[in-house]
Tab-separated table of C-alpha atoms and ligand atoms in Angstrom:
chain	number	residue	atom	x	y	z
A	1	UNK	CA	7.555	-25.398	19.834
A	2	UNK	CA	10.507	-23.336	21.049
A	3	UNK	CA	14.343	-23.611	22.056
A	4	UNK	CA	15.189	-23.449	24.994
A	5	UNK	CA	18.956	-24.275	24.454
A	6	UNK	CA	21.124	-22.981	21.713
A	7	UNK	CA	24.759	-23.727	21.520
A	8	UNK	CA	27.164	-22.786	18.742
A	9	UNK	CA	31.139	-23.656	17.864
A	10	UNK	CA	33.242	-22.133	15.330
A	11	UNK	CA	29.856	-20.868	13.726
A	12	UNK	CA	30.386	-17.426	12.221
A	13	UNK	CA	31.920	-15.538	15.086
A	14	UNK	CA	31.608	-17.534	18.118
A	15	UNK	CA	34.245	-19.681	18.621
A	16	UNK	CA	31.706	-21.135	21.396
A	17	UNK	CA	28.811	-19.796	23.283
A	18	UNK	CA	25.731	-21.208	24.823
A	19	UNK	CA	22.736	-19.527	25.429
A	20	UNK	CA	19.615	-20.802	27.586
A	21	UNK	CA	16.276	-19.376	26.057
A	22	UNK	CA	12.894	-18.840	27.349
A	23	UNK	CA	9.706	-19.342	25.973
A	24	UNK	CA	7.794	-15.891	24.983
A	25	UNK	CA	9.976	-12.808	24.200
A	26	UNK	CA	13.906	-12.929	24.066
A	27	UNK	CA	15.597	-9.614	23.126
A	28	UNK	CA	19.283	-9.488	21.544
A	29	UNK	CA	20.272	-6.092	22.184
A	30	UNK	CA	23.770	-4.612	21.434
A	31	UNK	CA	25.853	-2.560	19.278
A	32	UNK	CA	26.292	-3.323	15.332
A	33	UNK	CA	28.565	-6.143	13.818
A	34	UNK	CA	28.337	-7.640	17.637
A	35	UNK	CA	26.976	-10.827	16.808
A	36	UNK	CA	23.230	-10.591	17.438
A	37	UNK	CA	21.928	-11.754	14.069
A	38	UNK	CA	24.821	-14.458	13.741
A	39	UNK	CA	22.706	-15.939	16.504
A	40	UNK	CA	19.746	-15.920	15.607
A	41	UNK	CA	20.348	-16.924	11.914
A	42	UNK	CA	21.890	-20.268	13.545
A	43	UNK	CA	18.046	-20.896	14.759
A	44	UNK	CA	16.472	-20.135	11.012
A	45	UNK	CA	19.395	-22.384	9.808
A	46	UNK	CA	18.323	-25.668	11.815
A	47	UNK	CA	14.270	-24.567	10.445
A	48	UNK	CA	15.544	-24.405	6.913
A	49	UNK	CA	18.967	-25.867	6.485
A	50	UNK	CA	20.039	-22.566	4.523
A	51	UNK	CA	21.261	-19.237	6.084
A	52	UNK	CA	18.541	-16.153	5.010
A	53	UNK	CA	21.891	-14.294	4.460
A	54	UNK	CA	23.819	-16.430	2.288
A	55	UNK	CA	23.235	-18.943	-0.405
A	56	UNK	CA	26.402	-20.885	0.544
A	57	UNK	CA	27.510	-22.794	4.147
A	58	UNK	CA	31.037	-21.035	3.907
A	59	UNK	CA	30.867	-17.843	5.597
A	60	UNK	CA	28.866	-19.450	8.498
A	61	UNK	CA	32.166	-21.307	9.741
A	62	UNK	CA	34.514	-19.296	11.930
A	63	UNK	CA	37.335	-17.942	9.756
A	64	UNK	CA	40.322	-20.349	10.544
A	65	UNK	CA	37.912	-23.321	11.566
A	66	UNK	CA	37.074	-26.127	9.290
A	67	UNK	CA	33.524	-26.809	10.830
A	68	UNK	CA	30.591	-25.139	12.294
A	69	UNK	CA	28.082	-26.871	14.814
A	70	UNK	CA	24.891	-25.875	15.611
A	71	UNK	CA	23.026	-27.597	18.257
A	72	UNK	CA	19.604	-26.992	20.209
A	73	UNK	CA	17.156	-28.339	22.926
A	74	UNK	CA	13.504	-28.169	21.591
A	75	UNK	CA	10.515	-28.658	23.222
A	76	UNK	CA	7.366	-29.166	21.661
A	77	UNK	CA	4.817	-30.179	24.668
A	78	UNK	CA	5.875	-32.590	27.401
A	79	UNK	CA	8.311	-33.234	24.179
A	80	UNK	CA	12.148	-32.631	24.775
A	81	UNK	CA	14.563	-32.979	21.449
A	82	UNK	CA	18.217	-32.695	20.901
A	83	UNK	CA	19.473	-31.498	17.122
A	84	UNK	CA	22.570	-30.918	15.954
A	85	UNK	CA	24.021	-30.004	12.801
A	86	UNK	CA	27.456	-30.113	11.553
A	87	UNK	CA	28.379	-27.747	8.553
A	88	UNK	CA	31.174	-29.046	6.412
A	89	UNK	CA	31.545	-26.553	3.734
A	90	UNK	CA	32.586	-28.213	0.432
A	91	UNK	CA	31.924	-31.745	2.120
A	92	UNK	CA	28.514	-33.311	3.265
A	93	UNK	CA	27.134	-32.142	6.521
A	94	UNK	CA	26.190	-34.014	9.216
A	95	UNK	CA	23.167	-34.411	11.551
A	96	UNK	CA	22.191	-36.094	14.637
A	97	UNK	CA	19.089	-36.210	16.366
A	98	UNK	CA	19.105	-36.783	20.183
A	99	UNK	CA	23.072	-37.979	20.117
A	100	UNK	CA	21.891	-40.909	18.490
A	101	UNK	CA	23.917	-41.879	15.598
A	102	UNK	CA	24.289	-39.942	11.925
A	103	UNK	CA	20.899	-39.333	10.215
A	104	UNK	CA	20.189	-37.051	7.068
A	105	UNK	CA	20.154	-33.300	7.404
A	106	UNK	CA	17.283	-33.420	5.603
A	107	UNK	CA	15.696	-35.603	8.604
A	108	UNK	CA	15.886	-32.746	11.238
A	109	UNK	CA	13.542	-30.709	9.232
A	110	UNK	CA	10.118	-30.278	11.167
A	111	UNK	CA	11.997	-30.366	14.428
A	112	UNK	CA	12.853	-26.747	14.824
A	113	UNK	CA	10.166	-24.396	12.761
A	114	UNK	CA	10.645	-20.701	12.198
A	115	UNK	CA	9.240	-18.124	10.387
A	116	UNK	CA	12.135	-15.143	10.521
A	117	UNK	CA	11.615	-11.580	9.345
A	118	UNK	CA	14.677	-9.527	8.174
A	119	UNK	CA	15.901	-6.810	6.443
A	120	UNK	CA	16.895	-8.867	3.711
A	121	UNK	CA	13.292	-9.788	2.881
A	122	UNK	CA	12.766	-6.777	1.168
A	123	UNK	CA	14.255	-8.508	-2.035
A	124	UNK	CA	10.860	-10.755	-1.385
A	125	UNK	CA	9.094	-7.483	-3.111
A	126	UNK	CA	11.681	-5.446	-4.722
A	127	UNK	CA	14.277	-9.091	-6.336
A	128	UNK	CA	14.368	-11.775	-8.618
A	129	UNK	CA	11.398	-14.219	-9.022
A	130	UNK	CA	13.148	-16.708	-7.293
A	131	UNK	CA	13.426	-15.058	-3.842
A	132	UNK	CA	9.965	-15.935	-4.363
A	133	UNK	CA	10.039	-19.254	-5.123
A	134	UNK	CA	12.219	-19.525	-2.409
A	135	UNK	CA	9.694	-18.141	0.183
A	136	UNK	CA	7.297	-20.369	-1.535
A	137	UNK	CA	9.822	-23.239	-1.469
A	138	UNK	CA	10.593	-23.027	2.112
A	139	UNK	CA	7.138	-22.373	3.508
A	140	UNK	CA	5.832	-25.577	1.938
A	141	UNK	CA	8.634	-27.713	3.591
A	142	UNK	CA	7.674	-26.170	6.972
A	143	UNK	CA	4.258	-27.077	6.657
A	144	UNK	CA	5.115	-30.738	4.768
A	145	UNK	CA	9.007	-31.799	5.562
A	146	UNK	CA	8.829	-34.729	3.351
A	147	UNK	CA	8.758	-31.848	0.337
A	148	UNK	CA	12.469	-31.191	1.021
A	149	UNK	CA	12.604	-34.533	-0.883
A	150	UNK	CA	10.787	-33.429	-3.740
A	151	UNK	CA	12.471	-30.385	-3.971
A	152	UNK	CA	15.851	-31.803	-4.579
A	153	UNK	CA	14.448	-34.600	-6.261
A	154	UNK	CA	13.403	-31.671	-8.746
A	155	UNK	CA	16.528	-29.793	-8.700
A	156	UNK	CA	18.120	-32.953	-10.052
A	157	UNK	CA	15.583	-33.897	-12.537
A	158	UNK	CA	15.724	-30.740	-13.696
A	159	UNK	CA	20.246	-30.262	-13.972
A	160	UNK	CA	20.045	-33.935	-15.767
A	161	UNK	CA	17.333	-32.852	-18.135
A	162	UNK	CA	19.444	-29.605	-18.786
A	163	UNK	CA	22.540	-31.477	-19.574
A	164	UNK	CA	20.610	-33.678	-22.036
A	165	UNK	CA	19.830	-30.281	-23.457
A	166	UNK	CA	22.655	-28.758	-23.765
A	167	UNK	CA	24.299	-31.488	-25.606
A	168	UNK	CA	21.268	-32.194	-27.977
A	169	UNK	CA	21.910	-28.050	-28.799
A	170	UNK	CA	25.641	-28.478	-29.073
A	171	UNK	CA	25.148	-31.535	-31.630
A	172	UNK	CA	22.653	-29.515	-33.387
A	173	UNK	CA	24.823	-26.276	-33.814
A	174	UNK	CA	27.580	-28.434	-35.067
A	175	UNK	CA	25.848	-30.227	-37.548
A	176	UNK	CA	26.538	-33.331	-35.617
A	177	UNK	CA	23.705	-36.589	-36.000
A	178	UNK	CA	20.570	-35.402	-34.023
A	179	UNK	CA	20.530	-37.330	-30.903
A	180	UNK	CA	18.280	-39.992	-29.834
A	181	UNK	CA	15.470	-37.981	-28.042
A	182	UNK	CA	14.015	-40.885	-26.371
A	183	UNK	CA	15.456	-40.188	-23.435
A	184	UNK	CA	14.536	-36.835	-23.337
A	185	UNK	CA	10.558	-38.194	-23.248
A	186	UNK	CA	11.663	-39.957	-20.042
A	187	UNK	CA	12.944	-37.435	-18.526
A	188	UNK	CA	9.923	-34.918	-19.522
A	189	UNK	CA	7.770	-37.114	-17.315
A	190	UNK	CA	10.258	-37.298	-14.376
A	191	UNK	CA	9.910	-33.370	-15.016
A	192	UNK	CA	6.356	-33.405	-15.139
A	193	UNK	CA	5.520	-35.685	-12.457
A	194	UNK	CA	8.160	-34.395	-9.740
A	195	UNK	CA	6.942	-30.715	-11.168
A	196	UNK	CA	3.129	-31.082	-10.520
A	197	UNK	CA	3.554	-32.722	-7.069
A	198	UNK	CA	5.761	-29.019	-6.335
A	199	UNK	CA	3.168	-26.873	-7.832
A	200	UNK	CA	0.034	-28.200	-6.763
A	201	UNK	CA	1.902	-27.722	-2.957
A	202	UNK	CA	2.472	-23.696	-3.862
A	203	UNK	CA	-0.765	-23.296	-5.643
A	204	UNK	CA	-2.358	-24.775	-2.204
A	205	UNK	CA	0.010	-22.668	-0.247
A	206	UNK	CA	-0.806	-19.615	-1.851
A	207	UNK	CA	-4.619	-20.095	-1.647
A	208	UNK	CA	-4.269	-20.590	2.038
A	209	UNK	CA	-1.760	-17.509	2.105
A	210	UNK	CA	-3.369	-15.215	0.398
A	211	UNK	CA	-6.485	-14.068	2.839
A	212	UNK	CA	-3.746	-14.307	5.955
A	213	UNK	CA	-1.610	-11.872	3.879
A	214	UNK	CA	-4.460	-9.691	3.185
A	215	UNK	CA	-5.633	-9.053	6.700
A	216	UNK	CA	-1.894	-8.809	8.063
A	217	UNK	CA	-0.955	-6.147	5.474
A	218	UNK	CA	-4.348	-3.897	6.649
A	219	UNK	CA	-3.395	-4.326	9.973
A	220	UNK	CA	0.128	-3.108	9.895
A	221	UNK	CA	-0.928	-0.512	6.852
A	222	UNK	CA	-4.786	0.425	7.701
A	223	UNK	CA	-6.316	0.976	4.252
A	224	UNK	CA	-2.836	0.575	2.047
A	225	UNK	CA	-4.398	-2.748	0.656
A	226	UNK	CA	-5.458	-5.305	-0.836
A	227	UNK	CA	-3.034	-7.334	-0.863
A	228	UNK	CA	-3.436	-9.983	-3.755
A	229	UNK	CA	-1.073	-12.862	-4.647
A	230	UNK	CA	-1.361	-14.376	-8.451
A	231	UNK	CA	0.592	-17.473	-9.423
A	232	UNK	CA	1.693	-17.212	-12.665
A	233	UNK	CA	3.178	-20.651	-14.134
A	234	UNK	CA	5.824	-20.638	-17.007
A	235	UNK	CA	3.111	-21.409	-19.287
A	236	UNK	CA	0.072	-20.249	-20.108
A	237	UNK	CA	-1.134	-23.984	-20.610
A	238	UNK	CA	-0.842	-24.648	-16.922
A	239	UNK	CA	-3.749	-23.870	-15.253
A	240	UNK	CA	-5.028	-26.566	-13.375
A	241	UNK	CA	-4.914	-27.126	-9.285
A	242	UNK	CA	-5.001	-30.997	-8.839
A	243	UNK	CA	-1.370	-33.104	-9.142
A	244	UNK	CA	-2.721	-34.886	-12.032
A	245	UNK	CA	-3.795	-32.387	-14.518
A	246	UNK	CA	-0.709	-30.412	-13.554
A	247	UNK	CA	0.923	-33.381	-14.851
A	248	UNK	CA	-0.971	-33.104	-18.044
A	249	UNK	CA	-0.203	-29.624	-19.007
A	250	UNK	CA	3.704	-29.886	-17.797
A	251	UNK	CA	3.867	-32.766	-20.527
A	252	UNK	CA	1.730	-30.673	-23.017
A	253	UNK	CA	3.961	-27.594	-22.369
A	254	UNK	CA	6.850	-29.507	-22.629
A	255	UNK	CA	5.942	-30.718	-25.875
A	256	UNK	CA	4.971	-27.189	-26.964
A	257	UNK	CA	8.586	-25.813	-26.028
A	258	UNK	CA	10.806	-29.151	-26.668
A	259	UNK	CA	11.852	-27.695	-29.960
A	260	UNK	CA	12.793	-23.964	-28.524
A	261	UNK	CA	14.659	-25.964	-25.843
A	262	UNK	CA	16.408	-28.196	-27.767
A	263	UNK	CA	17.864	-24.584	-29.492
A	264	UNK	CA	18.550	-22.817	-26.470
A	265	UNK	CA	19.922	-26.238	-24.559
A	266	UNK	CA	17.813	-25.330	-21.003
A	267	UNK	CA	14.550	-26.406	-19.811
A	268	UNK	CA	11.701	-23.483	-20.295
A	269	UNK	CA	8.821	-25.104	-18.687
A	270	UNK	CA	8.412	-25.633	-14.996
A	271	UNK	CA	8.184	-24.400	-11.369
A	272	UNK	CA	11.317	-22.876	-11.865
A	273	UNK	CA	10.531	-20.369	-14.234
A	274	UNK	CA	7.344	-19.679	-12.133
A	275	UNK	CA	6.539	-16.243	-10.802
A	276	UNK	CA	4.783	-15.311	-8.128
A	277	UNK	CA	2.756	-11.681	-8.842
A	278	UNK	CA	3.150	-9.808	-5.470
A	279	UNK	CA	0.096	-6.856	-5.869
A	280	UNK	CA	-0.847	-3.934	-3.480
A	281	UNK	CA	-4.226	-2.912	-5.347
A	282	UNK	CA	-4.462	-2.565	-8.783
A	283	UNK	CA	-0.744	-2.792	-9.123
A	284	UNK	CA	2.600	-5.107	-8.946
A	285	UNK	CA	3.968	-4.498	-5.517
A	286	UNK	CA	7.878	-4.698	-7.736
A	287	UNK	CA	8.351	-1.689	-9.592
A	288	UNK	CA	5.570	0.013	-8.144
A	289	UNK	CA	5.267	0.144	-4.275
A	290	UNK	CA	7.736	2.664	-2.006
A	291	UNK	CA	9.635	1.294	0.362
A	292	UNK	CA	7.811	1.645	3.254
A	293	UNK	CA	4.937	-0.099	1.232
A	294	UNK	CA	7.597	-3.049	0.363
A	295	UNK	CA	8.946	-3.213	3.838
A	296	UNK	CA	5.449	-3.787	4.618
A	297	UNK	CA	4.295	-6.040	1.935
A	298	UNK	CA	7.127	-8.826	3.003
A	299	UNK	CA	6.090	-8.406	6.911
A	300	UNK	CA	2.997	-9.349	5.925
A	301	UNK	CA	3.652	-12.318	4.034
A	302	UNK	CA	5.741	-13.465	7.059
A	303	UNK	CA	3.384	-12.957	9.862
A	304	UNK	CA	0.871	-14.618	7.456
A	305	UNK	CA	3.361	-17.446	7.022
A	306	UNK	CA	3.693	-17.018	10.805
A	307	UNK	CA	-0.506	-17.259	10.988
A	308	UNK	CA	-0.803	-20.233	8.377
A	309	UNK	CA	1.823	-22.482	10.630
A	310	UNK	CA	0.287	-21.840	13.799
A	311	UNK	CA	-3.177	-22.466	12.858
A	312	UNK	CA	-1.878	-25.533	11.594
A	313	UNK	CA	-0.855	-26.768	14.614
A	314	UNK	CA	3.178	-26.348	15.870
A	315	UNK	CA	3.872	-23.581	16.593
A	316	UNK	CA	6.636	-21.676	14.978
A	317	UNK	CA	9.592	-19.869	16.920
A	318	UNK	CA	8.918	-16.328	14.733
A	319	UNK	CA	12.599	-14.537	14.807
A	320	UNK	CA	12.738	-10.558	13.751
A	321	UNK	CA	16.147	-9.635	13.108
A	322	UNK	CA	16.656	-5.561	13.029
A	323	UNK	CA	12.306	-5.144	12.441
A	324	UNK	CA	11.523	-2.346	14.589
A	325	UNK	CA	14.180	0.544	13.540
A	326	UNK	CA	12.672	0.163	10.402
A	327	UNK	CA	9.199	0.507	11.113
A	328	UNK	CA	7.569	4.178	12.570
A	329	UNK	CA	5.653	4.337	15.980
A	330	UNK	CA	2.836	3.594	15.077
A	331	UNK	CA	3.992	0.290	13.260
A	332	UNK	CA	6.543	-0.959	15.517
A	333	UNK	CA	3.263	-0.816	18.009
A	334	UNK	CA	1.302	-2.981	15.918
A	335	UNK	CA	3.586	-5.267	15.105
A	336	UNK	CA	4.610	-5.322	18.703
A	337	UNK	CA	0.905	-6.174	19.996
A	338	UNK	CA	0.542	-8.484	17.188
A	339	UNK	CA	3.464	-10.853	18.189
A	340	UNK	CA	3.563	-10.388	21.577
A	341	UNK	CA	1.675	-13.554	22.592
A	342	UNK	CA	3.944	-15.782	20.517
A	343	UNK	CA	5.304	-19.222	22.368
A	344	UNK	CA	8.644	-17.808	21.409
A	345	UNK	CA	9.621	-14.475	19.497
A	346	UNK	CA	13.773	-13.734	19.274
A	347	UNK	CA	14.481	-9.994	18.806
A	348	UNK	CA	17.808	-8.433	17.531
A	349	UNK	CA	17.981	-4.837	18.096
A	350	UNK	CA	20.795	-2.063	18.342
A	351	UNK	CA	19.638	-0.025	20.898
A	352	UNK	CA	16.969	-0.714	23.730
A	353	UNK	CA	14.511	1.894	22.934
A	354	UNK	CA	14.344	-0.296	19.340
A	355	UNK	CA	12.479	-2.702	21.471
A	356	UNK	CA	8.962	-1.770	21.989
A	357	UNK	CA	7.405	-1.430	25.424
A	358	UNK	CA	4.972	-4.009	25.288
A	359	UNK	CA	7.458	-6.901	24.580
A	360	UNK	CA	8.822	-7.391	28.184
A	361	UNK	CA	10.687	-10.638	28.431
A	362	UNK	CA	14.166	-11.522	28.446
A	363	UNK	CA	17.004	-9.663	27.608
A	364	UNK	CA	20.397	-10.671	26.571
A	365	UNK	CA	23.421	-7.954	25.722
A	366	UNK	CA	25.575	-9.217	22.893
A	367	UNK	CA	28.584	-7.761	23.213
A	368	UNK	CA	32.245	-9.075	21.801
A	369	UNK	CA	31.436	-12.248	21.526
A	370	UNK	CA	29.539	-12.643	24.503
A	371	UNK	CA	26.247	-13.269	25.123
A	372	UNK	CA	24.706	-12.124	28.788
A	373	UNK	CA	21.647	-12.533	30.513
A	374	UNK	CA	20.554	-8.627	31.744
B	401	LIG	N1	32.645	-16.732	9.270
B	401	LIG	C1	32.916	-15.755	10.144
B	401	LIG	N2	34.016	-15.830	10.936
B	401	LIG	C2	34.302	-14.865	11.809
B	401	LIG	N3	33.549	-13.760	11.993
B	401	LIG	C3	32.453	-13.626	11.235
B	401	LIG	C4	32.086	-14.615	10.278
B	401	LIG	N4	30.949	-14.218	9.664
B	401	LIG	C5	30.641	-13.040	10.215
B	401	LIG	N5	31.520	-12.676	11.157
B	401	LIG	C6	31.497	-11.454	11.965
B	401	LIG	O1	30.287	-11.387	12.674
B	401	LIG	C7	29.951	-10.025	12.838
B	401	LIG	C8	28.541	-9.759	12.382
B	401	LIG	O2	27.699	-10.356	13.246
B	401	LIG	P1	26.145	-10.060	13.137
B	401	LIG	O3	25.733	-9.973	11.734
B	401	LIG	O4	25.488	-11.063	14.007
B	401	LIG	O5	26.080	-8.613	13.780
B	401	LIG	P2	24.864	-7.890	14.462
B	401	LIG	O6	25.097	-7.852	15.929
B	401	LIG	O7	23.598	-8.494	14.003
B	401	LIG	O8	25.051	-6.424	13.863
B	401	LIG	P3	24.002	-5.359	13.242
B	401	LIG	O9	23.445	-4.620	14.419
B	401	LIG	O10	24.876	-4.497	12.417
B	401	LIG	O11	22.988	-6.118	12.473
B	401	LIG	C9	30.851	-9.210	11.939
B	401	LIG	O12	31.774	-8.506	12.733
B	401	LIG	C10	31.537	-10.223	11.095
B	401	LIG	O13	32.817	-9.870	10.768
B	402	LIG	MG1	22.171	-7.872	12.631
């Protein structure tokens, strides 16, 4: 698929702007703090319904405005699609799909598909296990939508469950009567259940990942590899693949930690205290690996994301905010040849010669606020 519209109000720091895109490559190229990525995060935002800069939907709307809308024409095929988002920060956002009436956010997922590469994917390598999960999280959703269901579905399974927790500890550290833990059983399985459905989808993910990631890390780092990926669960009783021995071992892990969680008042079992092991050879990519290896490492695992969509039919729009400064010659050239056949690749860049050669295709200046067609 691929935009070929994009139109923004009050959404970071366009009060309004429209911009007409073209399939293959589209270049954003002007000087810092001009606007560039604010654009092409608003594309990664209708793919994922989250910014990859910020966790929260308020610094997205223009300061002084109350709203932000996002809106873009898609075309998938003979297919033409209208989506629009409305961010209400601190209220419920809204969503329409060809200016029909109100549907779900959630329901625009699958429409617009990215995979976007920025400089703030180094923390895939170098942070916290749950930038991780996060990749993980977000890849499976592009590939399945309907998992953007589970997910929350999880998330609340898992803040109720907490709350049960915390009280149960609180009653216990002041001698109160031990609660009824009934409800806690019901709310392992809702755990367990919701759980294994999430984890057998990033288990399956990561075994379909993990060759892709391979081959695109030798080919932007010739001989740096291998590249390995290793799942490791929050207990060493989960070890199965299939939905319904996951299942099993959630409950059996959750029975094996109930009474450490009932002390500490917070669930200890799950896909959310999940790692994923990033390794360049013998050794953890975190910790280990320079930054030019960990700039690397998390281009790889997005092209491969890039790789895995595409092979599985729609195409994604693949977005690479601020890439090539980072990379040397002889990696911006790879990466360049690699990408260049794309159905639609955005660009951000400072400076022209940023751009490699071989990606001739559109270019737009970005420049106070304005967007224009050079
Ligand atoms: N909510 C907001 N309201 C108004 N302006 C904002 C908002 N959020 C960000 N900005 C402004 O947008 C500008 C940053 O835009 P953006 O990140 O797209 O720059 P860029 O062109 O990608 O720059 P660089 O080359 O440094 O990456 C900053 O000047 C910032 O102050
Ligand atoms: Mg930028």
């Amino acid at each position: 698929m691929h935009v070929t519209h994009l139109s923004l109000a009050d959404f970071r720091s366009y009060a309004q702007v429209e911009v007409a895109l073209d399939p293959g490559v589209t270049a954003f190229v002007g000087p810092n703090g001009q606007g560039k990525t604010n654009l092409v995060e608003a594309v990664g935002y209708l793919a994922t319904l989250g910014s990859h800069r910020v966790s929260s939907d308020a610094p997205l709307v223009r300061v002084g405005a109350d709203r932000a809308i996002i809106r873009a024409q898609v075309r998938q095929g003979e297919r033409q699609q209208l989506v629009e988002l409305e961010l209400n920060p601190g209220k419920a956002n809204r969503a329409r799909i060809n200016r029909s009436s109100q549907v779900r956010p959630r329901d625009v997922l699958g429409i617009v598909r990215t995979v976007l590469f920025a400089p703030e994917d180094l923390a895939l390598v170098k942070g916290d296990p749950g930038e991780r999960r996060r990749f993980l999280d977000e890849l499976i959703t592009a590939r399945a939508p309907r998992m953007a269901g589970v997910r929350s579905d999880y998330e609340r399974v898992l803040r109720q469950r907490n709350t049960l927790l915390k009280s149960a500890a609180l009653a216990r550290r002041h001698g109160g009567r031990s609660m009824d833990l009934s409800t806690l059983d019901v709310w392992d399985q809702h755990l367990a259940r919701v759980g294994a459905e999430l984890l057998a989808q990033r288990l399956d993910l990561i075994a379909a990942l993990q060759p892709l990631a391979d081959k695109a890390y030798e080919q932007l780092a010739p001989g740096g590899g291998p590249v390995a990926l290793e799942y490791k669960p929050s207990s060493p009783e989960i070890v199965g693949h299939a939905r319904e021995e996951l299942y099993e071992q959630l409950m059996a892990a959750l029975e094996e930690s109930r009474k450490q969680e009932i002390e500490r008042g917070v669930t200890l079992v799950g896909p959310h205290r999940d790692e994923l092991l990033l390794k360049l050879g013998q050794m953890p990519a975190k910790g280990y690996a320079s930054h030019g290896e960990s700039w690397s490492y998390a281009l790889a695992l997005r092209l491969a994301s890039y790789d895995l969509l595409r092979a599985e039919g729609n195409e994604p729009v693949l977005v690479l905010d601020d890439v090539f400064a980072e990379l040397d010659t002889r990696r911006r050239e790879r990466l360049a040849e690699l990408v260049a056949p794309g159905e639609q690749v955005l660009v951000t860049a400072a400076v022209d010669d940023d751009v490699p050669a071989v990606l001739t295709g559109t270019r737009y200046v970005v420049a106070e606020g304005t967007v224009e067609r050079v």
